[in-house]
Short mmCIF file of C-alpha atoms and ligand atoms in Angstrom, two decimals:
data_model
loop_
_atom_site.label_atom_id
_atom_site.label_comp_id
_atom_site.label_asym_id
_atom_site.label_seq_id
_atom_site.Cartn_x
_atom_site.Cartn_y
_atom_site.Cartn_z
CA MET A 1 220.77 58.41 204.89
CA GLN A 2 222.81 58.14 208.30
CA THR A 3 224.35 55.17 206.04
CA LEU A 4 224.77 57.19 203.30
CA ARG A 5 226.50 59.82 205.20
CA ALA A 6 228.74 57.97 207.00
CA LEU A 7 229.36 55.84 203.40
CA ILE A 8 230.34 59.43 201.68
CA LEU A 9 232.79 60.37 204.99
CA LEU A 10 234.52 57.75 205.00
CA SER A 11 235.13 57.26 201.31
CA SER A 12 236.02 61.27 201.99
CA GLY A 13 238.49 60.13 204.55
CA LEU A 14 240.07 57.32 202.32
CA VAL A 15 240.37 59.44 199.32
CA ALA A 16 242.52 62.09 202.11
CA ALA A 17 244.14 59.48 203.11
CA ALA A 18 245.17 58.31 200.09
CA SER A 19 246.64 61.64 198.67
CA ALA A 20 248.47 61.99 201.78
CA GLN A 21 250.10 58.58 201.29
CA THR A 22 250.95 59.45 197.95
CA ASP A 23 252.48 62.73 198.30
CA SER A 24 255.75 61.78 198.69
CA SER A 25 257.10 65.29 197.61
CA LEU A 26 260.07 66.00 199.92
CA ARG A 27 258.30 68.95 201.51
CA ALA A 28 255.52 66.78 202.53
CA VAL A 29 257.41 63.65 203.68
CA ALA A 30 259.72 66.23 205.89
CA THR A 31 257.18 67.94 207.36
CA ALA A 32 255.30 64.41 208.33
CA ARG A 33 258.02 63.95 209.88
CA GLY A 34 258.88 67.74 211.56
CA ILE A 35 262.28 68.49 209.91
CA SER A 36 262.62 71.59 208.35
CA VAL A 37 263.83 70.77 204.80
CA GLY A 38 264.92 73.66 202.59
CA ALA A 39 267.68 75.46 199.94
CA ALA A 40 269.33 78.36 200.06
CA VAL A 41 267.93 81.09 197.07
CA THR A 42 269.64 83.45 194.93
CA PHE A 43 266.64 85.46 193.79
CA PRO A 44 266.13 88.21 192.96
CA GLY A 45 269.66 88.50 192.20
CA GLY A 46 271.56 86.19 190.54
CA ASN A 47 269.01 83.75 189.30
CA ASN A 48 267.87 84.03 185.81
CA ILE A 49 264.52 86.15 185.83
CA ALA A 50 263.47 84.22 183.19
CA ASN A 51 263.52 81.07 185.44
CA ARG A 52 262.04 82.43 187.80
CA PRO A 53 258.23 81.20 187.81
CA ALA A 54 259.88 77.72 187.79
CA TYR A 55 262.42 78.00 190.18
CA GLN A 56 260.70 79.53 192.76
CA ALA A 57 257.28 76.93 191.48
CA ALA A 58 260.04 74.02 192.27
CA LEU A 59 261.02 75.60 195.95
CA ALA A 60 257.57 75.70 197.30
CA ALA A 61 256.61 72.69 195.70
CA ASN A 62 259.32 70.32 197.46
CA PHE A 63 260.51 72.47 200.33
CA ASN A 64 259.33 73.53 203.72
CA THR A 65 262.51 76.32 204.40
CA VAL A 66 264.42 78.48 202.62
CA VAL A 67 267.48 80.21 203.39
CA ALA A 68 269.17 83.55 201.39
CA GLU A 69 272.16 82.21 199.55
CA ASN A 70 273.77 86.13 199.70
CA ALA A 71 270.72 88.83 200.77
CA MET A 72 271.26 88.66 203.97
CA LYS A 73 274.69 89.33 204.11
CA PHE A 74 276.00 92.64 205.34
CA GLN A 75 277.72 92.90 201.98
CA ASN A 76 274.17 92.58 199.60
CA LEU A 77 272.79 94.70 202.39
CA SER A 78 275.38 97.56 201.98
CA ARG A 79 274.91 98.02 198.11
CA PHE A 80 272.55 98.58 195.68
CA GLY A 81 273.75 96.87 192.26
CA ASN A 82 277.08 98.08 192.43
CA ARG A 83 277.24 101.25 194.14
CA ASP A 84 278.32 100.51 197.65
CA THR A 85 275.70 102.07 200.67
CA THR A 86 277.36 103.95 204.06
CA ARG A 87 276.75 103.05 207.88
CA GLY A 88 272.96 102.83 208.42
CA VAL A 89 272.32 102.33 205.06
CA TYR A 90 270.39 99.24 203.83
CA ASN A 91 268.68 97.76 200.36
CA TRP A 92 266.58 95.43 201.71
CA GLY A 93 265.12 94.31 198.61
CA PRO A 94 266.34 91.15 197.85
CA ALA A 95 266.44 89.54 201.65
CA ASP A 96 262.46 90.93 202.06
CA SER A 97 260.91 89.02 198.34
CA ILE A 98 262.78 86.02 199.93
CA VAL A 99 261.12 86.55 203.22
CA GLU A 100 257.50 87.44 201.75
CA PHE A 101 257.80 84.49 199.04
CA ALA A 102 258.47 81.58 202.62
CA LEU A 103 255.66 83.70 204.63
CA ALA A 104 253.05 83.30 201.41
CA ASN A 105 253.87 79.87 200.58
CA ASN A 106 253.61 78.80 203.98
CA MET A 107 257.72 78.43 204.79
CA LYS A 108 260.42 79.25 207.21
CA VAL A 109 263.53 81.19 206.91
CA ARG A 110 267.03 80.22 208.08
CA GLY A 111 268.71 83.93 208.46
CA HIS A 112 271.73 83.60 206.77
CA THR A 113 273.95 85.54 208.67
CA LEU A 114 274.78 88.19 211.16
CA CYS A 115 278.71 88.05 211.62
CA TRP A 116 280.94 86.82 209.22
CA HIS A 117 284.63 87.37 208.11
CA SER A 118 283.76 87.69 204.38
CA GLN A 119 281.32 89.56 202.36
CA THR A 120 281.41 92.58 205.28
CA ALA A 121 280.24 96.08 203.78
CA THR A 122 282.95 97.71 201.77
CA TRP A 123 282.58 101.20 203.90
CA PHE A 124 283.26 98.66 207.39
CA ASN A 125 286.33 97.51 205.47
CA ASN A 126 287.56 100.68 204.65
CA LEU A 127 287.03 102.11 208.26
CA THR A 128 290.83 103.15 209.92
CA GLY A 129 292.54 104.47 212.95
CA ALA A 130 289.30 105.20 215.71
CA ALA A 131 286.77 104.38 213.43
CA ALA A 132 288.20 100.76 213.25
CA SER A 133 288.47 100.48 217.27
CA LYS A 134 287.28 97.77 219.76
CA ASP A 135 284.56 100.30 220.39
CA THR A 136 283.20 101.20 217.59
CA THR A 137 283.27 97.75 215.94
CA LEU A 138 281.25 96.57 218.58
CA LYS A 139 278.92 99.13 217.88
CA ILE A 140 278.81 98.65 214.72
CA LEU A 141 278.26 95.49 214.93
CA LYS A 142 275.93 96.17 217.45
CA GLU A 143 273.70 98.27 215.71
CA HIS A 144 273.73 95.70 212.26
CA ILE A 145 272.61 93.00 214.58
CA GLN A 146 269.34 94.90 215.83
CA LEU A 147 268.63 96.16 212.57
CA LEU A 148 268.84 92.86 210.68
CA ALA A 149 267.34 90.63 213.18
CA GLY A 150 264.88 93.58 214.31
CA ARG A 151 263.32 93.46 210.32
CA TYR A 152 262.64 90.15 210.56
CA LYS A 153 261.78 89.16 214.00
CA GLY A 154 259.45 86.67 214.65
CA LYS A 155 259.82 85.73 211.25
CA ILE A 156 263.39 83.49 211.04
CA LEU A 157 263.44 79.81 212.75
CA GLU A 158 266.87 79.71 212.98
CA TRP A 159 269.78 82.63 212.80
CA ASP A 160 273.39 81.66 212.01
CA VAL A 161 274.41 84.08 214.70
CA VAL A 162 278.22 83.63 213.69
CA ASN A 163 279.73 82.41 211.02
CA GLU A 164 283.06 80.63 210.70
CA ALA A 165 284.70 82.42 213.51
CA ILE A 166 287.58 79.43 213.68
CA ALA A 167 290.40 78.82 211.91
CA GLN A 168 290.65 76.23 209.00
CA ASN A 169 294.03 74.54 210.55
CA GLY A 170 294.34 73.60 214.22
CA GLY A 171 296.09 75.65 216.36
CA THR A 172 295.77 75.81 220.07
CA SER A 173 291.95 74.84 220.87
CA PRO A 174 290.01 77.02 219.79
CA ALA A 175 292.05 78.68 217.42
CA TYR A 176 290.84 81.63 215.76
CA ARG A 177 290.71 83.32 211.87
CA THR A 178 292.96 86.11 212.31
CA ASP A 179 291.53 86.75 208.85
CA SER A 180 288.19 88.31 210.48
CA ARG A 181 287.91 92.05 210.86
CA TRP A 182 285.72 91.08 213.68
CA TYR A 183 288.42 89.21 215.78
CA SER A 184 291.29 91.55 214.84
CA ARG A 185 289.60 94.83 215.54
CA VAL A 186 287.84 93.69 218.94
CA GLY A 187 290.74 91.94 219.83
CA SER A 188 289.14 88.70 221.45
CA ILE A 189 285.85 86.58 220.70
CA GLU A 190 284.04 89.15 223.23
CA TYR A 191 282.11 89.87 219.68
CA ILE A 192 280.85 86.31 219.78
CA ASP A 193 279.31 86.31 223.00
CA SER A 194 277.77 89.76 222.64
CA ALA A 195 275.94 88.96 219.08
CA PHE A 196 274.78 86.20 220.66
CA ARG A 197 273.30 88.12 223.42
CA TRP A 198 272.51 91.32 221.28
CA ALA A 199 270.52 88.59 218.53
CA HIS A 200 268.53 87.17 221.66
CA ARG A 201 267.37 90.77 222.86
CA VAL A 202 265.91 91.67 219.74
CA ASP A 203 264.28 88.23 218.24
CA SER A 204 263.94 85.91 221.44
CA ASN A 205 261.85 83.46 219.43
CA ALA A 206 264.70 82.62 217.11
CA LEU A 207 267.37 79.59 217.65
CA LEU A 208 270.29 80.67 217.65
CA PHE A 209 273.42 79.45 216.20
CA TYR A 210 277.23 79.24 215.82
CA ASN A 211 277.90 77.68 212.07
CA ASP A 212 281.20 76.53 209.99
CA PHE A 213 282.39 74.35 207.49
CA GLY A 214 285.08 71.39 207.68
CA GLY A 215 284.86 70.61 211.89
CA GLU A 216 281.59 68.68 210.80
CA SER A 217 283.15 65.03 212.57
CA MET A 218 285.43 64.62 215.09
CA ASN A 219 288.54 66.02 213.71
CA ALA A 220 290.61 69.33 215.20
CA LYS A 221 288.52 71.55 213.56
CA GLY A 222 285.19 69.45 215.51
CA GLN A 223 287.31 69.91 218.34
CA ASN A 224 287.74 73.72 217.88
CA ILE A 225 284.11 74.16 217.10
CA TYR A 226 283.27 71.92 220.43
CA ASP A 227 285.43 73.96 222.67
CA LEU A 228 284.02 77.37 221.47
CA VAL A 229 280.04 76.24 221.87
CA SER A 230 280.77 74.80 225.33
CA GLY A 231 282.44 77.68 226.44
CA LEU A 232 279.61 79.66 224.77
CA LYS A 233 277.18 77.87 226.64
CA GLN A 234 279.50 77.90 230.13
CA ARG A 235 278.95 81.41 230.16
CA GLY A 236 275.23 81.27 229.77
CA VAL A 237 275.44 82.95 226.10
CA PRO A 238 272.09 82.08 224.59
CA ILE A 239 273.19 79.67 221.52
CA HIS A 240 270.47 77.50 220.66
CA GLY A 241 272.70 75.08 217.92
CA VAL A 242 275.20 74.18 215.92
CA GLY A 243 275.43 74.79 212.25
CA LEU A 244 277.40 71.64 209.64
CA GLN A 245 277.60 73.49 206.84
CA ALA A 246 278.37 70.35 205.08
CA HIS A 247 280.14 71.01 202.04
CA PHE A 248 280.57 67.83 201.04
CA SER A 249 282.17 65.40 197.86
CA VAL A 250 281.19 61.97 196.89
CA GLY A 251 282.82 59.41 199.62
CA GLY A 252 284.22 62.37 200.97
CA PHE A 253 282.92 62.23 204.71
CA ASP A 254 282.83 60.03 207.22
CA THR A 255 279.31 59.75 209.08
CA ALA A 256 279.92 57.48 211.54
CA SER A 257 282.37 60.53 212.99
CA ILE A 258 280.00 62.91 212.12
CA GLY A 259 277.03 60.97 214.17
CA GLU A 260 279.47 61.47 217.20
CA ASN A 261 280.10 64.61 216.71
CA MET A 262 276.47 65.30 216.83
CA ARG A 263 276.15 63.92 219.73
CA ARG A 264 278.49 65.44 221.74
CA LEU A 265 277.11 68.51 220.64
CA ALA A 266 273.55 67.19 221.44
CA ALA A 267 274.55 66.40 224.74
CA LEU A 268 276.07 70.13 225.50
CA GLY A 269 271.98 70.63 224.88
CA LEU A 270 272.34 72.23 221.34
CA ARG A 271 270.59 71.52 218.54
CA ILE A 272 272.75 70.47 215.08
CA SER A 273 271.53 71.61 211.76
CA ILE A 274 272.60 70.53 208.73
CA THR A 275 272.86 74.08 206.83
CA GLU A 276 274.67 74.16 203.48
CA LEU A 277 275.03 70.95 202.33
CA ASP A 278 276.63 70.03 198.80
CA ILE A 279 277.83 67.17 197.00
CA THR A 280 280.56 67.54 194.83
CA ASN A 281 280.99 65.05 192.00
CA SER A 282 284.38 64.69 190.23
CA GLY A 283 285.08 64.07 186.36
CA THR A 284 282.43 63.52 184.20
CA VAL A 285 278.90 63.32 185.84
CA ASP A 286 276.90 59.61 184.59
CA SER A 287 274.00 57.84 185.79
CA THR A 288 276.58 55.53 188.27
CA LYS A 289 278.18 58.67 189.81
CA LEU A 290 274.58 60.24 190.25
CA TYR A 291 273.29 56.85 191.81
CA ALA A 292 276.21 56.95 194.68
CA GLN A 293 275.35 60.76 195.25
CA LYS A 294 272.16 59.92 196.28
CA GLU A 295 272.90 57.09 198.52
CA ASN A 296 275.45 60.10 200.13
CA TYR A 297 272.76 62.80 200.45
CA LYS A 298 270.10 59.68 201.71
CA LYS A 299 272.80 58.31 204.58
CA LEU A 300 273.26 62.12 205.73
CA MET A 301 269.62 62.10 205.74
CA ALA A 302 269.42 59.09 207.79
CA LEU A 303 271.80 60.61 209.99
CA CYS A 304 270.27 63.65 210.70
CA LEU A 305 266.80 61.58 211.70
CA SER A 306 269.00 58.80 213.84
CA VAL A 307 270.50 61.71 216.44
CA PRO A 308 268.10 63.78 218.76
CA ASN A 309 268.39 67.17 218.02
CA CYS A 310 268.56 67.35 213.88
CA LYS A 311 265.53 68.99 212.76
CA THR A 312 267.11 71.03 209.46
CA PHE A 313 268.44 69.88 206.48
CA MET A 314 268.94 72.64 204.14
CA ALA A 315 270.68 72.13 200.57
CA TRP A 316 272.77 75.54 199.55
CA GLY A 317 271.32 76.00 196.23
CA LEU A 318 268.25 74.35 193.94
CA ASN A 319 269.97 73.09 191.13
CA ASP A 320 273.41 72.50 189.98
CA ALA A 321 273.63 74.93 187.30
CA GLN A 322 273.42 77.57 189.86
CA SER A 323 275.59 75.86 192.36
CA TRP A 324 278.56 78.06 194.21
CA ARG A 325 280.55 74.56 193.46
CA GLY A 326 280.04 74.60 189.96
CA ALA A 327 277.31 73.42 187.72
CA ASN A 328 279.84 70.89 186.66
CA THR A 329 279.92 69.14 189.85
CA ALA A 330 276.18 68.44 189.89
CA ALA A 331 275.90 69.07 193.96
CA LEU A 332 272.55 69.65 194.41
CA LEU A 333 269.07 68.00 194.55
CA PHE A 334 267.40 69.30 190.94
CA SER A 335 268.92 69.46 187.48
CA GLY A 336 267.75 71.24 184.68
CA THR A 337 267.51 75.18 184.82
CA ALA A 338 264.37 76.24 182.74
CA THR A 339 262.72 73.06 183.72
CA LEU A 340 263.67 71.60 187.13
CA VAL A 341 264.74 68.06 187.25
CA LYS A 342 264.89 65.91 190.41
CA LYS A 343 267.47 63.55 190.81
CA PRO A 344 268.70 60.35 192.58
CA ALA A 345 270.07 62.65 195.47
CA TYR A 346 266.19 63.87 195.75
CA PHE A 347 264.87 60.81 195.70
CA GLY A 348 267.19 59.35 198.47
CA VAL A 349 266.39 62.18 200.49
CA VAL A 350 263.15 61.04 200.57
CA GLU A 351 263.34 57.68 201.01
CA ALA A 352 265.27 57.83 204.46
CA LEU A 353 262.56 60.57 205.48
CA GLN A 354 260.09 57.60 204.20
CA GLY A 355 262.00 54.57 206.05
CA SER A 356 262.52 51.59 203.94
CA SER A 357 259.11 50.03 204.94
CA VAL A 358 256.84 53.00 203.46
CA VAL A 359 257.26 53.50 199.64
CA ALA A 360 255.11 56.03 197.74
CA LEU A 361 254.70 55.76 194.35
CA THR A 362 253.82 58.48 191.52
CA PRO A 363 251.10 57.65 189.55
CA ALA A 364 253.74 57.46 186.47
CA ALA A 365 255.27 55.25 188.05
CA ARG A 366 252.17 53.45 189.33
CA GLY A 367 250.49 53.29 185.57
CA ASN A 368 253.62 51.19 184.83
CA LEU A 369 253.67 48.74 187.40
CA SER A 370 252.60 45.02 187.48
CA THR A 371 249.40 45.75 190.10
CA PRO A 372 248.14 44.96 192.82
CA SER A 373 251.46 44.44 194.60
CA PRO A 374 255.10 45.12 192.09
CA ALA A 375 257.79 43.63 192.94
CA LEU A 376 259.96 46.21 194.55
CA HIS A 377 264.26 46.52 194.55
CA ARG A 378 266.25 47.55 196.97
CA GLY A 379 269.77 49.39 197.24
CA ALA A 380 273.04 48.18 198.79
CA SER A 381 271.96 50.03 201.92
CA GLY A 382 268.39 48.62 201.69
CA GLY A 383 266.42 51.57 200.67
CA VAL A 384 263.90 50.72 198.05
CA ILE A 385 265.16 52.60 194.25
CA GLY A 386 263.02 50.37 191.71
CA ALA A 387 259.95 48.47 191.01
CA THR A 388 259.54 45.98 187.94
CA ASP A 389 256.61 47.26 185.75
CA ALA A 390 254.08 45.16 183.52
CA ARG A 391 256.94 43.58 180.88
CA GLY A 392 258.94 42.82 183.63
CA ALA A 393 261.73 46.17 183.35
CA VAL A 394 263.11 47.30 186.82
CA ARG A 395 261.65 51.26 186.55
CA ASP A 396 262.33 53.84 189.20
CA LEU A 397 259.99 55.53 191.64
CA GLN A 398 259.40 57.34 188.85
CA GLY A 399 258.80 55.10 186.31
CA ARG A 400 262.22 55.70 184.45
CA SER A 401 264.10 53.25 183.22
CA LEU A 402 267.47 52.59 185.73
CA PRO A 403 270.99 52.10 184.58
CA ALA A 404 272.59 49.11 184.14
CA SER A 405 274.81 49.45 186.72
CA VAL A 406 272.26 50.26 188.98
CA ARG A 407 270.27 47.26 188.01
CA ARG A 408 273.13 45.13 188.83
CA ALA A 409 273.81 46.40 192.79
CA MET A 410 270.14 45.84 193.41
CA ARG A 411 268.74 43.08 195.36
CA PRO A 412 264.76 41.99 195.33
C1 LIG B 1 278.68 81.71 199.08
C2 LIG B 1 277.17 81.63 198.18
O1 LIG B 1 277.01 80.39 197.78
C3 LIG B 1 278.19 82.20 196.70
O2 LIG B 1 277.15 82.57 195.90
C4 LIG B 1 279.06 83.72 197.18
O3 LIG B 1 279.73 84.07 196.37
C5 LIG B 1 280.17 83.36 198.47
O4 LIG B 1 279.57 82.48 199.18
N1 LIG B 1 279.89 79.27 203.82
C6 LIG B 1 278.81 80.18 203.92
C7 LIG B 1 278.15 80.80 202.90
O5 LIG B 1 278.35 80.39 204.76
O6 LIG B 1 277.36 82.35 202.96
C8 LIG B 1 278.65 80.83 201.61
O7 LIG B 1 278.07 81.20 199.92
C9 LIG B 1 279.77 79.18 200.99
C10 LIG B 1 280.17 78.99 202.31
#
């Protein structure tokens, strides 16, 4: 009896271990490594209602985190359809539905964004005279942060407290963007310091981020961002991280330089999150380009894993068709709309998380393979990208055949 029970326990343990090993979804492999991996989401607005079930199912199956692509922005919260609201009147519906979806699916939420020069409420833009004074502007910002961060208190992993406050093109560092009403009406970066302090007071568990684009590497803007956040740290402002938006193009970024920037930010005691990743293709997208894109996604996840404080990795959208960079650039991890299909880029991120020594095959792929130990093939960067099936054909880890250009580049 004892032996039988032991055998049953042993075999159920084996089954559990085997199924844990074969769950090679991005969500499973990222969660296993302590990485929050996510996508920016558009429902209920924007996304085609008819496709919402497929969209939501793909999100929950493949990510452990979401961020609202637009729903938590001041402008969106200040509108019902095309109708603008007035001060203090918020349309919480879309943002609430995203947070509820996340909680129902055991996912985390990144908050985007409490203070940004763009997509502000129309009523706020139209203020003039005393209504646009420094004091009133700070009051409006404080009220907004208290309402927004207060509503989702305890439910937000990371808030982008201030988004894109640095000018795009150099200037004396740190150079602030002058087209920000927050900056021009307040007349200084007092609004930045205050925004972090107010957010921290409202939700002391949320990690607070400065988020920007174009300064991911050791360039002039990266220096500006570094100087801004070092100043915040020196003044005792509660900032916990820097968000690197990472709106990139295939081959258009320098991982060594980004790594150096990440390490100097980490040395300030800050986290570094990849917050809005998309990697565009140009021209007609063919499978050779999709495999080059895969290597780009993969090396960014590998970079994130190689620095101490990079724990969050967010794509700016789920599927190419709905990317703000344009469907034709095929910038994201999924293709398709009604049926969502994992792209090579998706498997690139998975492979980086698995490390090249661990390979998990889908049941479909295993069915095609010569057992017990199929010959695995690696790409230029060493990651496993294919295996030889029973008939000697090389297939990817989903069991699909690989394009000739990719097969040529492989080494066993
Ligand atoms: C973009 C959204 O993706 C679009 O749908 C919207 O029309 C404009 O904003 N930096 C940011 C994001 O911080 O909020 C922006 O999102 C992309 C650039």
